[in-house]
Amino acid sequence: MKLSELIKNVEVAELAASPDCEIGGISYDSRTTKPGDVFVAISGFATDGYKYIPSAAEKGAAVVICDRVPQIEIPYVLVGDCRKALALISREFFGDPAGKMKIIGVTGTNGKTTTTYLLKHLLEKTIGARVGLIGTNGNMIGDEFIHTERTTPESFELQQLFAQMNEAGCTHVVMEVSSHSLVLSRVAGIDFTVGAFTNLTQDHLDFHHTMDEYAHAKAMLFRSCRVGCINIDDSWADVMMKDASCKLMTYSAEGKDASLTARDIKLSAKGVSFTACFDGKTEPVNLAIPGRFSVYNALNTIAVGLALGISLDDCAKAMETAHGVKGRMELVPTDGDYTIVIDYAHTPDALENALKALRAENAGRLVVLFGCGGDRDRTKRPIMGAIAADNADFVIVTSDNPRTEEPQAIIEEIIVGLEGKKTEHVTICDRAEAIRWAIDNHRANDVILLAGKGHEDYQVVGHEKHHMDEREIVAEHIEKRNKK
């Protein structure tokens, strides 16, 4: 592909390279640069790609895209925003695959993963679509699962993934859209058919610094989509809608004046049920995932279905056959009169919602085991400690992904939130040991919530990932107990 074709939608400040130069590939990591590549010198969190221009040149880079004139002799394209440029040239390099499919983006703090899985199920059941999925749990092309490191991949990998999905016959893609991906231009240049907002609660303040900044990052999605589906029960809904450039569809479970509403809501251990009301029509909805938040996930899914032209009746029927997602209120087999649930709840709001959902269905003690991630928002640690104490009967404070922080230091910051509370608690730094302790010390009819890790089958200590699957820990310990 000629350089001129690659950069045709990029705002170029200076072109110091031949427009007819043939480009063989794209790289933004000098270690992967190949002869004939264009190297994009983006700034990362740990280092500046500008420093690696000489290395990319040694590897044979034909052209460099950068925001400063290179200090070595090499053809270059000067731009104001390297990250946005990477997204736009990646789109052109792969032939704009997203433009050949309907792209549905889901943003918000909690509920994104479940909503994307529900949407995939809905599209497959109602219109027989072949659906790609991109998100926290991993990526899927139809039924094929592809592991992922990020909720939203870097723009080059994202466009490459779109190309794979398009080649595999996907007509729709449902994807989680993180606030990081919006701010860092990973999704720049994508024309979303529908964008959906779940809710906004405290998270990622290590990156965004304030809730206002976090909210405005999420709101960027609604300037890049044709229809926006908004949860108007959330206090940040107005921010999402204020500068939206798309048609808006709203939903509510609190009786507000919205496009789509839920009434006659019933919660049980088996799931939720309600009556969906839209455009003068009503349909009963049943979803086999417990918790009031499941009402919102179902409403969000149905709203997107309606925005895509699927009938309310068909949307409601699809919810009846939908199932839960790995690591989201996931029941783990036990050997007796107690229940273990794994949930990804790693934010204050998510932890409170999970505990309240389980409290409504629990006759025995509600025990919660959780920690907080290292190198992330420290302000939420005591908040989550207080939420655990206020909503559970017993609290086990342990590690999550400590990363480069000292695990015990993280625990001590969580414990601040339990001070003055009457709820009993223990601290066990080793998470696997803590899970085994919870099983050994359970009482009849206990519900034990293992919160924070969810679908993850690893623990990050320092800069390394170590295998740790909570399902395996539970199963192995129960087997060991039964052999005694």
PDB file of C-alpha atoms in Angstrom, residues 253-408:
ATOM      1  CA  ALA A 253     -36.031   0.334  35.899  1.00  0.00           C
ATOM      2  CA  GLU A 254     -37.160   3.077  38.289  1.00  0.00           C
ATOM      3  CA  GLY A 255     -40.295   4.293  36.553  1.00  0.00           C
ATOM      4  CA  LYS A 256     -38.646   7.245  34.815  1.00  0.00           C
ATOM      5  CA  ASP A 257     -39.884   8.548  31.487  1.00  0.00           C
ATOM      6  CA  ALA A 258     -37.708   6.482  29.160  1.00  0.00           C
ATOM      7  CA  SER A 259     -37.964   4.825  25.745  1.00  0.00           C
ATOM      8  CA  LEU A 260     -37.795   1.369  27.372  1.00  0.00           C
ATOM      9  CA  THR A 261     -38.910   0.629  30.933  1.00  0.00           C
ATOM     10  CA  ALA A 262     -39.193  -2.319  33.303  1.00  0.00           C
ATOM     11  CA  ARG A 263     -42.114  -2.798  35.665  1.00  0.00           C
ATOM     12  CA  ASP A 264     -43.312  -5.600  37.959  1.00  0.00           C
ATOM     13  CA  ILE A 265     -39.695  -6.508  38.734  1.00  0.00           C
ATOM     14  CA  LYS A 266     -39.211  -9.768  40.633  1.00  0.00           C
ATOM     15  CA  LEU A 267     -35.900 -11.044  42.007  1.00  0.00           C
ATOM     16  CA  SER A 268     -35.181 -14.614  43.037  1.00  0.00           C
ATOM     17  CA  ALA A 269     -32.361 -17.100  43.502  1.00  0.00           C
ATOM     18  CA  LYS A 270     -33.019 -18.324  39.963  1.00  0.00           C
ATOM     19  CA  GLY A 271     -32.798 -14.942  38.277  1.00  0.00           C
ATOM     20  CA  VAL A 272     -34.943 -11.922  37.491  1.00  0.00           C
ATOM     21  CA  SER A 273     -38.246 -11.298  35.765  1.00  0.00           C
ATOM     22  CA  PHE A 274     -40.027  -8.118  34.707  1.00  0.00           C
ATOM     23  CA  THR A 275     -42.354  -6.647  32.123  1.00  0.00           C
ATOM     24  CA  ALA A 276     -40.604  -4.688  29.381  1.00  0.00           C
ATOM     25  CA  CYS A 277     -42.540  -1.712  28.021  1.00  0.00           C
ATOM     26  CA  PHE A 278     -41.682  -0.072  24.704  1.00  0.00           C
ATOM     27  CA  ASP A 279     -43.683   2.021  22.257  1.00  0.00           C
ATOM     28  CA  GLY A 280     -47.023   0.966  23.769  1.00  0.00           C
ATOM     29  CA  LYS A 281     -46.135  -2.736  23.760  1.00  0.00           C
ATOM     30  CA  THR A 282     -45.305  -5.004  26.699  1.00  0.00           C
ATOM     31  CA  GLU A 283     -43.518  -8.338  26.938  1.00  0.00           C
ATOM     32  CA  PRO A 284     -42.563 -10.550  29.907  1.00  0.00           C
ATOM     33  CA  VAL A 285     -38.796 -10.940  30.329  1.00  0.00           C
ATOM     34  CA  ASN A 286     -37.064 -13.726  32.265  1.00  0.00           C
ATOM     35  CA  LEU A 287     -33.300 -13.889  32.705  1.00  0.00           C
ATOM     36  CA  ALA A 288     -31.611 -16.684  34.674  1.00  0.00           C
ATOM     37  CA  ILE A 289     -28.944 -14.446  36.238  1.00  0.00           C
ATOM     38  CA  PRO A 290     -29.668 -13.257  39.808  1.00  0.00           C
ATOM     39  CA  GLY A 291     -29.367  -9.691  41.086  1.00  0.00           C
ATOM     40  CA  ARG A 292     -31.145  -6.401  40.384  1.00  0.00           C
ATOM     41  CA  PHE A 293     -28.258  -5.394  38.123  1.00  0.00           C
ATOM     42  CA  SER A 294     -29.402  -8.200  35.818  1.00  0.00           C
ATOM     43  CA  VAL A 295     -32.559  -6.179  35.144  1.00  0.00           C
ATOM     44  CA  TYR A 296     -30.364  -3.355  33.843  1.00  0.00           C
ATOM     45  CA  ASN A 297     -28.182  -5.692  31.796  1.00  0.00           C
ATOM     46  CA  ALA A 298     -31.304  -7.150  30.204  1.00  0.00           C
ATOM     47  CA  LEU A 299     -32.782  -3.696  29.541  1.00  0.00           C
ATOM     48  CA  ASN A 300     -29.531  -2.537  27.975  1.00  0.00           C
ATOM     49  CA  THR A 301     -29.429  -5.612  25.751  1.00  0.00           C
ATOM     50  CA  ILE A 302     -33.052  -5.210  24.699  1.00  0.00           C
ATOM     51  CA  ALA A 303     -32.546  -1.486  24.012  1.00  0.00           C
ATOM     52  CA  VAL A 304     -29.665  -2.288  21.649  1.00  0.00           C
ATOM     53  CA  GLY A 305     -31.772  -4.993  19.982  1.00  0.00           C
ATOM     54  CA  LEU A 306     -34.577  -2.486  19.438  1.00  0.00           C
ATOM     55  CA  ALA A 307     -32.109   0.051  18.052  1.00  0.00           C
ATOM     56  CA  LEU A 308     -31.019  -2.601  15.533  1.00  0.00           C
ATOM     57  CA  GLY A 309     -34.621  -3.150  14.447  1.00  0.00           C
ATOM     58  CA  ILE A 310     -35.301  -6.397  16.338  1.00  0.00           C
ATOM     59  CA  SER A 311     -38.813  -6.661  17.803  1.00  0.00           C
ATOM     60  CA  LEU A 312     -39.520  -6.420  21.534  1.00  0.00           C
ATOM     61  CA  ASP A 313     -41.080  -9.884  21.406  1.00  0.00           C
ATOM     62  CA  ASP A 314     -37.978 -11.460  19.863  1.00  0.00           C
ATOM     63  CA  CYS A 315     -35.664  -9.641  22.291  1.00  0.00           C
ATOM     64  CA  ALA A 316     -37.678 -10.885  25.272  1.00  0.00           C
ATOM     65  CA  LYS A 317     -37.693 -14.476  24.011  1.00  0.00           C
ATOM     66  CA  ALA A 318     -33.917 -14.417  23.544  1.00  0.00           C
ATOM     67  CA  MET A 319     -33.399 -13.451  27.202  1.00  0.00           C
ATOM     68  CA  GLU A 320     -35.186 -16.632  28.320  1.00  0.00           C
ATOM     69  CA  THR A 321     -32.464 -18.834  26.832  1.00  0.00           C
ATOM     70  CA  ALA A 322     -29.475 -16.683  27.876  1.00  0.00           C
ATOM     71  CA  HIS A 323     -27.018 -17.875  30.503  1.00  0.00           C
ATOM     72  CA  GLY A 324     -24.451 -16.296  32.762  1.00  0.00           C
ATOM     73  CA  VAL A 325     -20.847 -15.432  31.978  1.00  0.00           C
ATOM     74  CA  LYS A 326     -17.730 -17.015  33.444  1.00  0.00           C
ATOM     75  CA  GLY A 327     -16.688 -15.053  36.505  1.00  0.00           C
ATOM     76  CA  ARG A 328     -19.942 -13.126  36.762  1.00  0.00           C
ATOM     77  CA  MET A 329     -22.041 -14.482  39.652  1.00  0.00           C
ATOM     78  CA  GLU A 330     -20.668 -17.912  38.741  1.00  0.00           C
ATOM     79  CA  LEU A 331     -21.699 -20.821  40.953  1.00  0.00           C
ATOM     80  CA  VAL A 332     -18.834 -23.178  41.823  1.00  0.00           C
ATOM     81  CA  PRO A 333     -19.574 -26.815  42.765  1.00  0.00           C
ATOM     82  CA  THR A 334     -19.127 -27.626  46.459  1.00  0.00           C
ATOM     83  CA  ASP A 335     -19.438 -30.779  48.544  1.00  0.00           C
ATOM     84  CA  GLY A 336     -22.040 -29.760  51.070  1.00  0.00           C
ATOM     85  CA  ASP A 337     -24.581 -27.353  52.494  1.00  0.00           C
ATOM     86  CA  TYR A 338     -22.804 -24.160  51.447  1.00  0.00           C
ATOM     87  CA  THR A 339     -22.475 -22.161  48.245  1.00  0.00           C
ATOM     88  CA  ILE A 340     -19.452 -20.583  46.585  1.00  0.00           C
ATOM     89  CA  VAL A 341     -19.909 -17.804  44.035  1.00  0.00           C
ATOM     90  CA  ILE A 342     -17.140 -16.232  41.932  1.00  0.00           C
ATOM     91  CA  ASP A 343     -17.673 -12.686  40.704  1.00  0.00           C
ATOM     92  CA  TYR A 344     -15.407 -10.124  39.042  1.00  0.00           C
ATOM     93  CA  ALA A 345     -16.621  -7.368  41.405  1.00  0.00           C
ATOM     94  CA  HIS A 346     -13.506  -5.233  41.827  1.00  0.00           C
ATOM     95  CA  THR A 347     -15.055  -1.780  42.234  1.00  0.00           C
ATOM     96  CA  PRO A 348     -17.024  -0.413  45.203  1.00  0.00           C
ATOM     97  CA  ASP A 349     -20.321  -0.399  43.329  1.00  0.00           C
ATOM     98  CA  ALA A 350     -19.845  -3.858  41.833  1.00  0.00           C
ATOM     99  CA  LEU A 351     -18.961  -5.340  45.231  1.00  0.00           C
ATOM    100  CA  GLU A 352     -22.001  -3.755  46.859  1.00  0.00           C
ATOM    101  CA  ASN A 353     -24.303  -4.936  44.063  1.00  0.00           C
ATOM    102  CA  ALA A 354     -22.976  -8.497  44.231  1.00  0.00           C
ATOM    103  CA  LEU A 355     -23.368  -8.651  48.019  1.00  0.00           C
ATOM    104  CA  LYS A 356     -26.880  -7.211  47.935  1.00  0.00           C
ATOM    105  CA  ALA A 357     -27.907  -9.666  45.222  1.00  0.00           C
ATOM    106  CA  LEU A 358     -26.646 -12.604  47.278  1.00  0.00           C
ATOM    107  CA  ARG A 359     -28.059 -11.223  50.537  1.00  0.00           C
ATOM    108  CA  ALA A 360     -31.572 -11.241  49.064  1.00  0.00           C
ATOM    109  CA  GLU A 361     -31.294 -14.955  48.384  1.00  0.00           C
ATOM    110  CA  ASN A 362     -29.383 -16.174  51.422  1.00  0.00           C
ATOM    111  CA  ALA A 363     -30.723 -17.671  54.646  1.00  0.00           C
ATOM    112  CA  GLY A 364     -27.287 -18.352  56.172  1.00  0.00           C
ATOM    113  CA  ARG A 365     -24.182 -16.212  56.582  1.00  0.00           C
ATOM    114  CA  LEU A 366     -22.887 -14.139  53.704  1.00  0.00           C
ATOM    115  CA  VAL A 367     -19.086 -14.371  53.638  1.00  0.00           C
ATOM    116  CA  VAL A 368     -17.010 -12.233  51.284  1.00  0.00           C
ATOM    117  CA  LEU A 369     -13.373 -12.796  50.340  1.00  0.00           C
ATOM    118  CA  PHE A 370     -11.693  -9.994  48.404  1.00  0.00           C
ATOM    119  CA  GLY A 371      -8.652  -7.783  47.912  1.00  0.00           C
ATOM    120  CA  CYS A 372      -7.719  -4.788  45.768  1.00  0.00           C
ATOM    121  CA  GLY A 373      -5.355  -4.600  42.822  1.00  0.00           C
ATOM    122  CA  GLY A 374      -1.916  -3.075  43.229  1.00  0.00           C
ATOM    123  CA  ASP A 375      -0.752  -0.091  41.151  1.00  0.00           C
ATOM    124  CA  ARG A 376      -4.378   0.981  40.770  1.00  0.00           C
ATOM    125  CA  ASP A 377      -6.765   3.447  42.404  1.00  0.00           C
ATOM    126  CA  ARG A 378      -5.842   3.404  46.106  1.00  0.00           C
ATOM    127  CA  THR A 379      -8.793   5.558  47.224  1.00  0.00           C
ATOM    128  CA  LYS A 380     -11.299   2.756  46.668  1.00  0.00           C
ATOM    129  CA  ARG A 381      -9.556   0.349  49.078  1.00  0.00           C
ATOM    130  CA  PRO A 382     -11.051   1.599  52.387  1.00  0.00           C
ATOM    131  CA  ILE A 383     -14.357   2.231  50.599  1.00  0.00           C
ATOM    132  CA  MET A 384     -14.540  -1.420  49.562  1.00  0.00           C
ATOM    133  CA  GLY A 385     -13.558  -2.483  53.074  1.00  0.00           C
ATOM    134  CA  ALA A 386     -16.506  -0.525  54.490  1.00  0.00           C
ATOM    135  CA  ILE A 387     -18.897  -1.900  51.858  1.00  0.00           C
ATOM    136  CA  ALA A 388     -17.823  -5.465  52.673  1.00  0.00           C
ATOM    137  CA  ALA A 389     -18.379  -4.885  56.400  1.00  0.00           C
ATOM    138  CA  ASP A 390     -21.763  -3.224  55.843  1.00  0.00           C
ATOM    139  CA  ASN A 391     -23.145  -5.898  53.528  1.00  0.00           C
ATOM    140  CA  ALA A 392     -21.579  -9.203  54.652  1.00  0.00           C
ATOM    141  CA  ASP A 393     -21.642 -11.208  57.886  1.00  0.00           C
ATOM    142  CA  PHE A 394     -17.967 -12.129  57.719  1.00  0.00           C
ATOM    143  CA  VAL A 395     -15.093 -10.603  55.747  1.00  0.00           C
ATOM    144  CA  ILE A 396     -11.866 -12.243  54.587  1.00  0.00           C
ATOM    145  CA  VAL A 397      -9.394  -9.637  53.331  1.00  0.00           C
ATOM    146  CA  THR A 398      -6.713 -11.038  51.037  1.00  0.00           C
ATOM    147  CA  SER A 399      -4.734 -10.254  47.879  1.00  0.00           C
ATOM    148  CA  ASP A 400      -6.028  -9.571  44.397  1.00  0.00           C
ATOM    149  CA  ASN A 401      -3.324  -8.774  41.810  1.00  0.00           C
ATOM    150  CA  PRO A 402      -0.726  -7.013  43.995  1.00  0.00           C
ATOM    151  CA  ARG A 403       1.498  -6.228  41.004  1.00  0.00           C
ATOM    152  CA  THR A 404       4.484  -4.173  42.226  1.00  0.00           C
ATOM    153  CA  GLU A 405       2.945  -3.191  45.576  1.00  0.00           C
ATOM    154  CA  GLU A 406       3.488  -5.021  48.853  1.00  0.00           C
ATOM    155  CA  PRO A 407       0.369  -7.211  49.342  1.00  0.00           C
ATOM    156  CA  GLN A 408       0.169  -6.621  53.093  1.00  0.00           C
TER     157      GLN A 408
END
